[in-house]
Coordinates of C-alpha atoms in Angstrom, one line a residue:
M20 CA 0.4 0.0 0.0
S21 CA 1.5 3.6 -1.4
W22 CA 1.3 6.4 1.1
L23 CA -1.4 7.9 -0.8
D24 CA -3.7 5.0 -0.5
I25 CA -2.8 5.2 3.5
L26 CA -3.6 8.8 3.1
G27 CA -6.8 8.1 1.3
W28 CA -8.0 5.6 4.0
A29 CA -7.4 7.5 6.9
G30 CA -8.6 10.9 5.2
S31 CA -12.1 8.6 5.2
A32 CA -11.5 7.1 8.4
L33 CA -11.1 11.1 10.2
L34 CA -14.4 12.3 8.1
V35 CA -16.6 9.0 9.8
V36 CA -15.1 10.0 12.9
S37 CA -16.0 13.8 12.4
V38 CA -19.5 13.2 11.8
M39 CA -20.2 10.6 15.0
Q40 CA -18.6 13.7 17.5
T41 CA -21.1 15.7 19.6
R42 CA -18.8 18.3 20.8
I43 CA -18.9 21.2 17.7
L44 CA -15.1 21.9 18.1
R45 CA -13.9 19.1 18.1
L46 CA -16.3 17.6 14.6
R47 CA -15.0 20.8 12.7
L48 CA -11.3 20.1 13.4
L49 CA -11.6 16.4 12.9
N50 CA -13.8 17.4 9.6
L51 CA -10.8 20.5 8.9
A52 CA -8.1 17.6 8.8
A53 CA -10.0 14.9 7.1
T54 CA -10.5 17.4 4.0
I55 CA -7.0 17.6 3.8
A56 CA -5.7 14.7 3.6
L57 CA -8.4 13.9 1.4
L58 CA -7.7 16.9 -0.8
V59 CA -3.8 15.6 -1.0
F60 CA -5.3 12.4 -2.3
N61 CA -7.4 13.4 -4.4
W62 CA -4.6 15.8 -6.1
G63 CA -2.4 13.1 -5.8
L64 CA -4.6 11.0 -8.5
G65 CA -5.4 14.0 -10.3
I66 CA -9.2 14.1 -9.3
W67 CA -9.8 17.9 -9.5
S68 CA -13.1 17.8 -8.7
M69 CA -12.7 16.1 -5.7
V70 CA -9.8 18.4 -5.3
A71 CA -11.7 21.6 -5.3
M72 CA -14.7 20.5 -2.9
N73 CA -12.2 19.3 -0.3
G74 CA -10.6 22.7 -0.5
V75 CA -14.1 24.4 -0.1
L76 CA -14.8 22.3 2.8
A77 CA -11.4 23.0 4.2
A78 CA -12.0 26.7 3.8
L79 CA -15.2 26.7 5.4
N80 CA -14.4 24.3 8.6
V81 CA -11.4 27.0 8.6
C82 CA -14.2 30.3 8.7
Y83 CA -16.6 28.2 11.4
I84 CA -13.4 27.3 13.9
A85 CA -12.3 30.9 13.7
K86 CA -16.0 32.0 14.7
L87 CA -16.8 29.6 17.3
Q88 CA -13.6 30.4 19.1
R89 CA -13.9 34.4 18.3
E90 CA -17.3 33.4 20.7
N91 CA -15.1 31.3 22.8
T92 CA -13.4 34.5 23.6
S93 CA -16.3 36.9 24.3
A94 CA -18.1 34.5 26.8
S95 CA -19.2 37.7 28.4
T96 CA -21.6 38.7 25.3
A97 CA -22.2 35.1 23.8
Y98 CA -24.0 33.6 27.4
E99 CA -26.8 34.7 30.1
V100 CA -27.4 33.4 33.6
I101 CA -31.3 33.2 34.1
P102 CA -32.5 32.5 37.5
V103 CA -35.5 30.0 37.4
D104 CA -37.4 28.3 40.3
H105 CA -37.0 24.6 41.3
D106 CA -40.2 23.9 39.3
D107 CA -40.0 26.0 36.7
A108 CA -40.6 23.7 33.4
S109 CA -37.9 24.4 31.3
L110 CA -35.2 23.6 33.9
T111 CA -37.5 20.3 34.7
H112 CA -37.4 19.2 31.5
F113 CA -34.0 19.8 30.9
L114 CA -32.5 18.1 34.1
A115 CA -35.2 14.9 32.6
R116 CA -33.9 14.9 29.1
N117 CA -30.1 15.1 29.9
G118 CA -30.2 12.8 33.4
R119 CA -28.8 9.9 32.2
D120 CA -25.7 12.3 31.4
I121 CA -26.0 14.5 34.5
A122 CA -25.0 11.5 36.7
R123 CA -21.9 10.5 34.7
F124 CA -20.2 13.4 36.0
N125 CA -22.5 14.2 39.3
P126 CA -23.4 10.7 40.8
G127 CA -25.5 11.1 43.5
F128 CA -27.5 14.1 42.4
A129 CA -30.7 13.6 43.4
G130 CA -32.6 16.8 41.5
P131 CA -32.7 20.5 43.0
Q132 CA -33.0 20.6 46.7
S133 CA -32.9 24.1 47.9
G134 CA -30.8 27.3 47.1
A135 CA -31.2 28.9 43.7
A136 CA -31.5 27.6 39.9
Y137 CA -30.0 28.8 37.2
L138 CA -30.3 28.5 33.7
I139 CA -27.6 28.9 31.1
Q140 CA -28.7 30.8 28.2
K141 CA -26.9 31.2 24.6
G142 CA -29.0 33.1 22.6
D143 CA -32.2 30.9 22.9
T144 CA -30.5 27.8 23.6
T145 CA -30.0 26.2 27.5
C146 CA -27.0 24.8 26.7
G147 CA -26.2 24.5 31.2
V148 CA -27.8 24.5 34.3
V149 CA -26.2 25.8 37.6
L150 CA -27.7 25.0 41.1
V151 CA -26.3 26.6 44.1
R152 CA -27.2 27.1 47.7
D153 CA -25.9 29.1 50.9
I154 CA -24.0 26.9 53.0
G155 CA -23.0 29.5 55.6
D156 CA -20.0 32.5 56.0
G157 CA -20.0 33.3 52.6
V158 CA -19.5 30.0 50.8
A159 CA -21.5 28.8 48.4
Q160 CA -22.1 24.9 47.2
V161 CA -22.5 24.1 43.6
D162 CA -24.6 21.4 43.6
L163 CA -25.2 20.5 39.9
D164 CA -22.5 22.5 37.0
Y165 CA -23.8 20.8 34.1
V166 CA -23.0 21.8 30.1
T167 CA -24.3 19.9 27.3
A168 CA -21.6 18.4 25.1
P169 CA -21.7 20.8 22.3
Y170 CA -20.9 23.3 24.7
R171 CA -18.1 21.6 26.4
D172 CA -15.0 22.8 24.4
F173 CA -16.2 26.3 25.0
S174 CA -16.2 28.9 27.8
P175 CA -20.1 28.8 29.2
A176 CA -18.5 27.6 33.0
K177 CA -15.7 30.3 32.9
F178 CA -18.7 32.8 32.4
V179 CA -20.2 31.7 35.1
F180 CA -17.8 31.1 37.7
R181 CA -15.4 34.2 36.4
D182 CA -17.0 36.3 34.7
S183 CA -20.5 37.1 35.3
G184 CA -20.5 38.5 38.8
L185 CA -23.3 36.2 40.0
F186 CA -22.0 34.6 43.0
Q187 CA -20.0 38.4 44.0
R188 CA -23.7 40.0 43.6
K189 CA -25.1 37.3 45.8
G190 CA -22.5 38.1 48.6
F191 CA -20.7 35.2 48.3
R192 CA -16.3 35.0 48.7
R193 CA -16.0 31.5 48.1
V194 CA -17.3 28.4 46.1
L195 CA -16.7 25.0 47.1
T196 CA -18.2 22.1 44.5
R197 CA -20.1 19.2 46.3
P198 CA -18.1 16.3 47.5
G199 CA -17.4 13.8 44.9
M200 CA -18.7 15.8 42.0
V201 CA -16.7 14.8 38.5
A202 CA -15.1 18.0 37.2
P203 CA -12.3 18.0 35.3
H204 CA -12.7 21.3 33.8
Y205 CA -12.5 23.0 37.4
G206 CA -8.9 23.4 37.4
K207 CA -8.8 25.6 34.6
L208 CA -11.3 27.9 35.9
G209 CA -8.6 28.7 38.7
F210 CA -10.4 26.1 41.4
V211 CA -7.9 24.0 43.8
P212 CA -8.6 21.0 45.0
D213 CA -9.8 20.9 48.6
G214 CA -10.2 17.5 50.1
D215 CA -13.0 15.8 47.9
R216 CA -14.2 18.8 46.7
W217 CA -12.7 22.3 44.6
A218 CA -12.6 25.6 45.9
L219 CA -12.6 29.0 44.4
E220 CA -11.3 32.1 46.1
L221 CA -13.7 34.8 44.8
D222 CA -12.5 38.2 43.6
T223 CA -14.9 40.9 46.2
S224 CA -12.4 43.9 44.8
T225 CA -15.0 45.1 42.3
T226 CA -18.2 44.4 43.8

């Protein structure tokens, strides 16, 4: 098998894998790699119509990736945090629809119990939910912090915990996650391990 054959098979495999992704940015990156590989493959075979098609697809992927990255760096205008009641129909529907995936990252979560509930909105789309309660001494406990798969490559969590000022406006100076929460992204947000929790000291100087 020649290197060109290997490139063609690899590009085809990447194309299939890319359309199976639920995370938007990952889909676009894999699809870009696939179209570039198939562009080179078809160039080597002299199939110019396929070269043109893959060239256009690669350019479109680059444009979409650039747009997604711009949105990622301007989270303060891309997202909103909407307070809702625990029995709000939108919250109930969201938790039920994503219950199995929520359980993967939040073992033992039994639904909203007390405290405040917030929907994370991107335009008209609900992309996540945060459930928080006051445990005293200026400390907020996060009982649930969940974002749907298409938005996990982006910054809704950064907006909620770092940019929105949500916790500072409520008078909190520290945020703790619920014990045992599975949260690989917390270290990137400035949280530090605190036993079986993650902790974030809030900047209250501007409130």
